[in-house]
CSV table of C-alpha atoms in Angstrom, one decimal:
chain,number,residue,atom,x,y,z
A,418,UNK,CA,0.9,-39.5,-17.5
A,419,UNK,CA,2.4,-37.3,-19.7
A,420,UNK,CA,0.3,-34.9,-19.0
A,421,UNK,CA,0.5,-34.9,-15.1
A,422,UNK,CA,4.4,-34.7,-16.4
A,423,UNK,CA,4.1,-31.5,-18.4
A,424,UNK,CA,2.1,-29.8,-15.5
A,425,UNK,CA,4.1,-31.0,-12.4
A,426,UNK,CA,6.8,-29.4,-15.0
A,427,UNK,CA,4.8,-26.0,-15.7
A,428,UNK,CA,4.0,-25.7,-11.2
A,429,UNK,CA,8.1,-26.3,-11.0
A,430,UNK,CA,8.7,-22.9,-13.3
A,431,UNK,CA,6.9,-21.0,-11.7
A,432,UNK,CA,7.7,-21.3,-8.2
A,433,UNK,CA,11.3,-20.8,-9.3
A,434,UNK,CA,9.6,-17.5,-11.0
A,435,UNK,CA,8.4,-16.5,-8.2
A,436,UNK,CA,11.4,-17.3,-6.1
A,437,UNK,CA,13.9,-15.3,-8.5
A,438,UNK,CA,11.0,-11.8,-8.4
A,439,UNK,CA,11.5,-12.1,-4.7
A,440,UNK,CA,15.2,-11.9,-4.8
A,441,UNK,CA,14.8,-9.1,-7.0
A,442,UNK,CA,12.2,-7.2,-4.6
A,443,UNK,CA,14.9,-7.5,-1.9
A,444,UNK,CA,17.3,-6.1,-4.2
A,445,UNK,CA,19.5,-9.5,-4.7
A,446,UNK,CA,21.0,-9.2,-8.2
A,447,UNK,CA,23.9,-11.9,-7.6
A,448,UNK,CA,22.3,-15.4,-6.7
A,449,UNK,CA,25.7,-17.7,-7.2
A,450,UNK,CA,27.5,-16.0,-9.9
A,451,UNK,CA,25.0,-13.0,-11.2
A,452,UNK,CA,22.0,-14.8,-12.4
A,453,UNK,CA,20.0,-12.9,-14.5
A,454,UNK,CA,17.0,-13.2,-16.4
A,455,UNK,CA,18.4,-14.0,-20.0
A,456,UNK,CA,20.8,-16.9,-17.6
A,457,UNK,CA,17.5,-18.2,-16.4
A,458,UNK,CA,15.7,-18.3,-19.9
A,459,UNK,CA,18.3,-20.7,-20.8
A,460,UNK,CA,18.2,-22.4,-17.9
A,461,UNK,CA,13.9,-22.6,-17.5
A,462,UNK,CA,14.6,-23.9,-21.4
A,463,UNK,CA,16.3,-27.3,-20.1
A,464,UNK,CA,13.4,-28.1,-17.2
A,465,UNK,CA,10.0,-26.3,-18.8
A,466,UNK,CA,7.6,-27.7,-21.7
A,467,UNK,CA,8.1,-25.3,-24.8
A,468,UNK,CA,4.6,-23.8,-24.2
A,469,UNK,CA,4.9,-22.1,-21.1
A,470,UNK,CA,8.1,-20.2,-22.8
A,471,UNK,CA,7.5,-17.0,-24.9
A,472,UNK,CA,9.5,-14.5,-26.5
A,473,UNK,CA,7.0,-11.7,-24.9
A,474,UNK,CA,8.8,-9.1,-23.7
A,475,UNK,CA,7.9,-8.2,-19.6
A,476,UNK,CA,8.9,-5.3,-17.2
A,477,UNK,CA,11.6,-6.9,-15.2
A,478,UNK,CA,13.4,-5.2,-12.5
A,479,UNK,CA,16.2,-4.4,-14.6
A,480,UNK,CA,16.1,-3.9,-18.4
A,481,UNK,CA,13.4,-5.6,-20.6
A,482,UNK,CA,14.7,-9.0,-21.5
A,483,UNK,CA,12.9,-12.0,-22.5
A,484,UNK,CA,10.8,-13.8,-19.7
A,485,UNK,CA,8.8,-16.8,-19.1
A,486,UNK,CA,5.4,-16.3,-19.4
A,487,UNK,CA,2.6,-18.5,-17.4
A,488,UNK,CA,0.1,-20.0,-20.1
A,489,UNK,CA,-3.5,-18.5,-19.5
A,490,UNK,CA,-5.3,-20.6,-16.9
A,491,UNK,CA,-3.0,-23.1,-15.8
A,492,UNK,CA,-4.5,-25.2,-12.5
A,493,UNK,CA,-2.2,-25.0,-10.1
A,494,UNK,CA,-2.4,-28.9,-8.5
A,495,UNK,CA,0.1,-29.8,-6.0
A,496,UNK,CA,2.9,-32.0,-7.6
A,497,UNK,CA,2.7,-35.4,-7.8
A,498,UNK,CA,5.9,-37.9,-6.8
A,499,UNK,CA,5.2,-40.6,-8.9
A,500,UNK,CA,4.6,-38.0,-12.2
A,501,UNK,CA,8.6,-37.0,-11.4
A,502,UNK,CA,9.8,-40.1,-11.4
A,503,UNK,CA,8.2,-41.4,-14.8
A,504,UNK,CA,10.0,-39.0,-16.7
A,505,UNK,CA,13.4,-38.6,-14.4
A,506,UNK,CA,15.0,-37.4,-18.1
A,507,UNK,CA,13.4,-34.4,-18.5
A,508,UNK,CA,14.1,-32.8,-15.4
A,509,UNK,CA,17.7,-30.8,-14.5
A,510,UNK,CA,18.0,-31.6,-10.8
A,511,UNK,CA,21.0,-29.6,-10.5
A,512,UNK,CA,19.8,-26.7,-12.3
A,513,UNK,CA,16.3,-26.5,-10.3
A,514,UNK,CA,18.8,-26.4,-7.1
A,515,UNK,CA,21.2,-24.0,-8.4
A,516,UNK,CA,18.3,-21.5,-9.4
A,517,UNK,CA,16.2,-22.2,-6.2
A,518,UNK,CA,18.6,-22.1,-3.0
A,519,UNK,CA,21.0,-19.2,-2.8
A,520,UNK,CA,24.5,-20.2,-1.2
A,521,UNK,CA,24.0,-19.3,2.8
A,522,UNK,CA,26.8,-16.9,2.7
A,523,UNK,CA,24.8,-14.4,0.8
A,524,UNK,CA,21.6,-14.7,2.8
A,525,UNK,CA,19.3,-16.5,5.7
A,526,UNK,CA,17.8,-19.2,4.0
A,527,UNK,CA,14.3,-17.9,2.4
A,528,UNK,CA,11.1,-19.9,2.0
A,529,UNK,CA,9.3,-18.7,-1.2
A,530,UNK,CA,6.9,-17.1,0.1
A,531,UNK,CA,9.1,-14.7,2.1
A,532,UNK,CA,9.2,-15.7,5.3
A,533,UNK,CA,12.7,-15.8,6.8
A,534,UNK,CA,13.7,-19.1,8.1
A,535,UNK,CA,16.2,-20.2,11.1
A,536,UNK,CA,18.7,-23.0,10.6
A,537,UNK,CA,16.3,-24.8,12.7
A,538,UNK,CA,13.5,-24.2,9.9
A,539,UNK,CA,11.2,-22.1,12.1
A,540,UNK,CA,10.4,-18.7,11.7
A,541,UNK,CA,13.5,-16.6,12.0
A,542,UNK,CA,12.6,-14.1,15.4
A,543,UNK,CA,11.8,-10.5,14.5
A,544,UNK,CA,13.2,-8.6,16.7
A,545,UNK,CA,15.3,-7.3,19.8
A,546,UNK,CA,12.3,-6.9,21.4
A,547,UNK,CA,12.1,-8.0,24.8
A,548,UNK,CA,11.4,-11.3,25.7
A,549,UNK,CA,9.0,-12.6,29.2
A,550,UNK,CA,10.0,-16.5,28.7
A,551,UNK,CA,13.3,-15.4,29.9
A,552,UNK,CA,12.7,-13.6,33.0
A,553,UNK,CA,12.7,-14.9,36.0
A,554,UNK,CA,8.7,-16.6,37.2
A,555,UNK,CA,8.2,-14.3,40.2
A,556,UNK,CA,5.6,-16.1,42.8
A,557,UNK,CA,4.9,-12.0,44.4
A,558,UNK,CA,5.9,-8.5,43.9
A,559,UNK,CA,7.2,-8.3,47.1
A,560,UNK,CA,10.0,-10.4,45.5
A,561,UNK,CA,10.4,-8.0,42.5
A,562,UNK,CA,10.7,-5.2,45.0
A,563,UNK,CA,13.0,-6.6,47.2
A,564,UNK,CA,15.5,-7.3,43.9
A,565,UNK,CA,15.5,-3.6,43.5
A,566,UNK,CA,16.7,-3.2,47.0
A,567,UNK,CA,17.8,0.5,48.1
A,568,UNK,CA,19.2,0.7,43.8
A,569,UNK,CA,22.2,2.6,42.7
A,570,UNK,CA,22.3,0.7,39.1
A,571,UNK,CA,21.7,4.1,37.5
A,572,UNK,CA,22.5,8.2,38.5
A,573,UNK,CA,18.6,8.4,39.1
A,574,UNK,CA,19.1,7.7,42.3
A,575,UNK,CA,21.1,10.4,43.5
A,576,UNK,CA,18.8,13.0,43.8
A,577,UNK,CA,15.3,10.2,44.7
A,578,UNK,CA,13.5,10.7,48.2
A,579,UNK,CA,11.6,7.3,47.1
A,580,UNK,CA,11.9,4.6,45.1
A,581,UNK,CA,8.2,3.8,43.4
A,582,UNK,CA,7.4,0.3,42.5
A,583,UNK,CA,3.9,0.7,41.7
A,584,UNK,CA,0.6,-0.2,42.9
A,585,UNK,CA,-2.6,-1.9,42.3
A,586,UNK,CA,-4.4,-5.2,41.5
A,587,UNK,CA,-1.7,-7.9,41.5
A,588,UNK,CA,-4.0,-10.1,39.4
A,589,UNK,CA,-5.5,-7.1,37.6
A,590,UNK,CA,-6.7,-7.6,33.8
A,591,UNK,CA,-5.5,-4.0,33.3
A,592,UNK,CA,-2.2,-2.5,33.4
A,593,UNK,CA,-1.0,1.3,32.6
A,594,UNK,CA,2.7,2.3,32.1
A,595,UNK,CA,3.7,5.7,32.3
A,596,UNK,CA,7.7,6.7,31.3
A,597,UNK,CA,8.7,7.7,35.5
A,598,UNK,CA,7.8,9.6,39.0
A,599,UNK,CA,7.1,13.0,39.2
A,600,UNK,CA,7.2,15.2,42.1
A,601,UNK,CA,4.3,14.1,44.0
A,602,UNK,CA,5.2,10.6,43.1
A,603,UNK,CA,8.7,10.8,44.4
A,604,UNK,CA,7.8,12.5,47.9
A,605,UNK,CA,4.8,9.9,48.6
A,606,UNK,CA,6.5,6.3,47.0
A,607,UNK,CA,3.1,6.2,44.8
A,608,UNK,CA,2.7,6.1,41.4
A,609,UNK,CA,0.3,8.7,39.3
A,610,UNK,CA,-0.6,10.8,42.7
A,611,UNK,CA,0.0,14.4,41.7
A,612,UNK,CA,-2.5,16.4,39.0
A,613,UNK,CA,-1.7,13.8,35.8
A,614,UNK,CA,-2.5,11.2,38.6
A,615,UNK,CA,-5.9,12.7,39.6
A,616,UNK,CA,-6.6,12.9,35.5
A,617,UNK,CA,-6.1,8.8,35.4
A,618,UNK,CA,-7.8,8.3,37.9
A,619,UNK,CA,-11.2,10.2,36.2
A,620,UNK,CA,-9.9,8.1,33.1
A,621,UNK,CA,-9.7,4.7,34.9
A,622,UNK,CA,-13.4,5.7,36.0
A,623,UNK,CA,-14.8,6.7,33.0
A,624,UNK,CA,-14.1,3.0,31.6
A,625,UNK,CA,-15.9,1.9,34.7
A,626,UNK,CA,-13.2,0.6,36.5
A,627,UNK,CA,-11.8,1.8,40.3
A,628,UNK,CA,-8.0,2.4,40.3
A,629,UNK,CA,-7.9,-0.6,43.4
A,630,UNK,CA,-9.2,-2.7,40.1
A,631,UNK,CA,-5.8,-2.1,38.0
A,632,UNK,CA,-1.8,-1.7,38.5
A,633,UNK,CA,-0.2,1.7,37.7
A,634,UNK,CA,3.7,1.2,37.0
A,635,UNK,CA,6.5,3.2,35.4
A,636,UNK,CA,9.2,2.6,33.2
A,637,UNK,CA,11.7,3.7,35.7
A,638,UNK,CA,11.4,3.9,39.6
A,639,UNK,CA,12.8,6.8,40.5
A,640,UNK,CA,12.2,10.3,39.6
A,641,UNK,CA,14.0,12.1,36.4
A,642,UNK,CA,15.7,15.4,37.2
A,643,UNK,CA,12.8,18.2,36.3
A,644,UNK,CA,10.7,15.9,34.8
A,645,UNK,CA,12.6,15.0,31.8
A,646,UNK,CA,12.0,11.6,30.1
A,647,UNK,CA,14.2,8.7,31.2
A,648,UNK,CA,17.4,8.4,29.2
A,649,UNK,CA,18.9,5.0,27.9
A,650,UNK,CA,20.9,4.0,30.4
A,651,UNK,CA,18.2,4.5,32.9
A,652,UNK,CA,15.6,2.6,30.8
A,653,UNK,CA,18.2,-0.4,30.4
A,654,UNK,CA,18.7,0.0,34.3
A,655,UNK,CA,15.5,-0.6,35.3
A,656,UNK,CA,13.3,-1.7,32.8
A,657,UNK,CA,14.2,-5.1,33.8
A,658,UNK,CA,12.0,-4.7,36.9
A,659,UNK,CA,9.0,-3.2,35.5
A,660,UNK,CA,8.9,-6.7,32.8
A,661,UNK,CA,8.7,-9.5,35.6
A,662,UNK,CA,5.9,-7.1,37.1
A,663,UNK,CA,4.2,-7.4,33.6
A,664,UNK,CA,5.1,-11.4,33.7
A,665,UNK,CA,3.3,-11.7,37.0
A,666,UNK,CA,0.2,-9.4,36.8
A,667,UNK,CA,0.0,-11.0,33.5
A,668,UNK,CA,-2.8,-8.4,32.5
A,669,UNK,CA,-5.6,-8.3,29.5
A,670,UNK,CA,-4.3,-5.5,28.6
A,671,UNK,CA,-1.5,-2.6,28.6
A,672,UNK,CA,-2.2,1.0,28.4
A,673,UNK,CA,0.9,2.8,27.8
A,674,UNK,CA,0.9,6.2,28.2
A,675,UNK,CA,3.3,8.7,26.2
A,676,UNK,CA,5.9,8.1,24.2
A,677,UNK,CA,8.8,6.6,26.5
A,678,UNK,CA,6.6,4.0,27.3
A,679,UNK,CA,5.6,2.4,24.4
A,680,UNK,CA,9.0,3.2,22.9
A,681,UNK,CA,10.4,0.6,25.8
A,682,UNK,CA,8.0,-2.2,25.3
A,683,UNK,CA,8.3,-1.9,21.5
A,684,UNK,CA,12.1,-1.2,21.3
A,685,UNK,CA,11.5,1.8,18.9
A,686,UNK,CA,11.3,5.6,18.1
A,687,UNK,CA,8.0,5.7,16.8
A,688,UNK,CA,6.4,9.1,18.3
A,689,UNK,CA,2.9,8.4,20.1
A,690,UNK,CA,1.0,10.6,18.2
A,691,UNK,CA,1.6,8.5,15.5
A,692,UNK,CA,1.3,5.3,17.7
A,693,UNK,CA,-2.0,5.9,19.2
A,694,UNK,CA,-5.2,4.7,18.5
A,695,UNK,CA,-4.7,1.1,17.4
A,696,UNK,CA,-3.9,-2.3,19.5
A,697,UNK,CA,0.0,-3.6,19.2
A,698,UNK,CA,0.7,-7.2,20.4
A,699,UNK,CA,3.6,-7.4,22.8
A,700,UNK,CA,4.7,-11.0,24.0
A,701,UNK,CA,1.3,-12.4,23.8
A,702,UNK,CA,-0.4,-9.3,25.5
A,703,UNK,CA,-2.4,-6.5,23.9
A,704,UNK,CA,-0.9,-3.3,23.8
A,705,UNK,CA,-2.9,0.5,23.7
A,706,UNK,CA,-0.2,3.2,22.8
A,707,UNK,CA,-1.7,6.7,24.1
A,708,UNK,CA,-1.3,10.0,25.3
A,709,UNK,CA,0.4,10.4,28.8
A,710,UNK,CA,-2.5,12.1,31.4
A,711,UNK,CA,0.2,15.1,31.6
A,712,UNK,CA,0.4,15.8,28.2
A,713,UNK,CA,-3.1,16.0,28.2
A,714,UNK,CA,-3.1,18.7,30.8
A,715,UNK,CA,-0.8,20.5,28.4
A,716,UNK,CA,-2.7,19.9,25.5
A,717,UNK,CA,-6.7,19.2,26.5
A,718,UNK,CA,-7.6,19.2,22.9
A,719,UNK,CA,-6.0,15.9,22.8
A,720,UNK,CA,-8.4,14.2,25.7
A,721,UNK,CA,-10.9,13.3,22.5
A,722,UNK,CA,-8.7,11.4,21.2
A,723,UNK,CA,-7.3,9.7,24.5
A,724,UNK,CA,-11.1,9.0,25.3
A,725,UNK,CA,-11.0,7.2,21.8
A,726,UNK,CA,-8.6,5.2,22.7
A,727,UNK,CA,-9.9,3.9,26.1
A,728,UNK,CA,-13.1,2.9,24.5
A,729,UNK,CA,-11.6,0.8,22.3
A,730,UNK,CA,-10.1,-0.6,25.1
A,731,UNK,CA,-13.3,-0.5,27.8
A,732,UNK,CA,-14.9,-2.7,24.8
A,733,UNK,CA,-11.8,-5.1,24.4
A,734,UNK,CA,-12.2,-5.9,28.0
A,735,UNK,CA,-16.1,-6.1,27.9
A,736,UNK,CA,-16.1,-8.4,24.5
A,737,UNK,CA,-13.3,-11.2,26.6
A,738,UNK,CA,-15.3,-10.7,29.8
A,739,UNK,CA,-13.2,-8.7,31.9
């Protein structure tokens, strides 16, 4: 019993080991009243068995300073209840809590692994990023369209001939974003129909698919002045829109092409050329950051990589059956 006592005792000091080099790691140098390592010698004295405490000198985070040292293979077995109560004596209740939960004014409440908790004890939610459980369950896209009316929520529609909602597969498997209409787009009320349009097509095809097979939507609906990406306002106007389409195509997959694009799903400033290439998970759906059919008019050195990119996701769609 004993022993069970000294190694329930030995697993106790070093989870609050490993708990205090995680503060540290975040920078936290004030845990209750600026616990430090010489403090917490003292205090691992009171709780731990003598011979898991050394005078061996360790790189800290701040100066060198005398540390607790694990004994050489120690098994780590899950603690035992009834070993803690035989020996109640031995064990500093107060000082395990006072080392182990830092007061909640100074931070969320941290599990000691890492992961940041909610009051509720679930994982604390990353992000800002935008959420599908909230949005409205659309039953068609009629409905979607007819919620964006004849808009004026942003200045993009002062200079608009048509408002383009997108087109395709309702039920497709594959989606593809680009950042807004151009020209051709704005004149006709389709999406992707001028030369960058004729260029996804031959992409779409090259994957084996027919652009009647997927849905082609933009960020925003209505045509930026020359061209230009969408500013904020105009994303935040409309963007709403374009995520209950997502909710009710529910696709496989997203393509989205060029950097305003993935910037809105992902809620960041991450440049594509540095997001391309590699799947991102976005509410449950896979995600393919790549170049925007335009740019690669601009720049056709870049269609190898592009092509890359839609094999990776041609096979994604051929390894879940799609």
């Amino acid at each position: 019993m004993a022993e069970e006592s000294n190694q329930t005792l030995i697993d106790i000091s070093l989870q609050l080991k490993a708990q205090l080099e995680f503060y540290a790691e975040l920078g936290i140098t004030d845990i209750g009243g600026a616990l430090r390592d010489e403090q917490f010698l003292q205090m691992l004295k009171q709780i731990a068995p003598r011979e898991i405490v050394s005078s061996t000198p360790v790189e800290t985070h701040d100066e060198p300073t005398t540390e607790m040292v694990a004994a050489p293979e120690i098994a780590r077995s899950p603690a035992k209840p009834e070993s803690l109560a035989s020996e109640p004596s031995k064990i500093d209740i107060a000082a395990v809590q006072k080392i182990a939960a830092p007061p909640p004014e100074v931070l969320p409440p941290v599990g000691l692994f890492a992961d940041l908790v909610s009051d509720a004890g679930k994982p604390a939610k990353s992000s800002g990023l935008p959420i599908l459980s909230t949005l409205p369950a659309d039953k068609f896209l009629e409905d979607i369209r007819a919620d964006i009316g004849d808009c004026t929520r942003c200045k993009l529609h002062e200079h608009r001939k048509h408002i383009v909602f997108g087109e395709g597969n309702p039920q497709a498997r594959l989606m593809f974003i680009g950042e807004g209409p151009g020209a051709d787009e704005d004149a006709t009320g389709r999406p992707f129909v001028g030369r960058a349009g004729q260029l996804l097509d031959k992409i779409i095809a090259a994957i084996g698919k027919k652009r009647e097979d997927v849905f082609i939507a933009n960020v925003v609906k209505c045509r930026p002045p020359q061209n230009r990406a969408p500013e904020k306002d105009e994303t935040d106007a409309c963007e709403g829109f374009l995520f209950r389409q997502i909710k009710l195509i529910n696709p496989k997959v997203i393509v989205a092409l060029g950097s305003p694009a993935f910037q809105c799903l992902f809620r960041t400033k991450e440049a594509i050329s540095r997001a391309r290439g590699e799947f991102r998970e976005w509410n449950g759906y896979q995600v393919m950051p790549t170049f925007h059919p335009a740019y690669l008019l601009r720049s056709p050195d870049k269609k190898r990589e592009a092509w890359e990119d839609m094999k990776k996701v041609r096979d994604y769609l051929a390894e879940i059956g799609n």
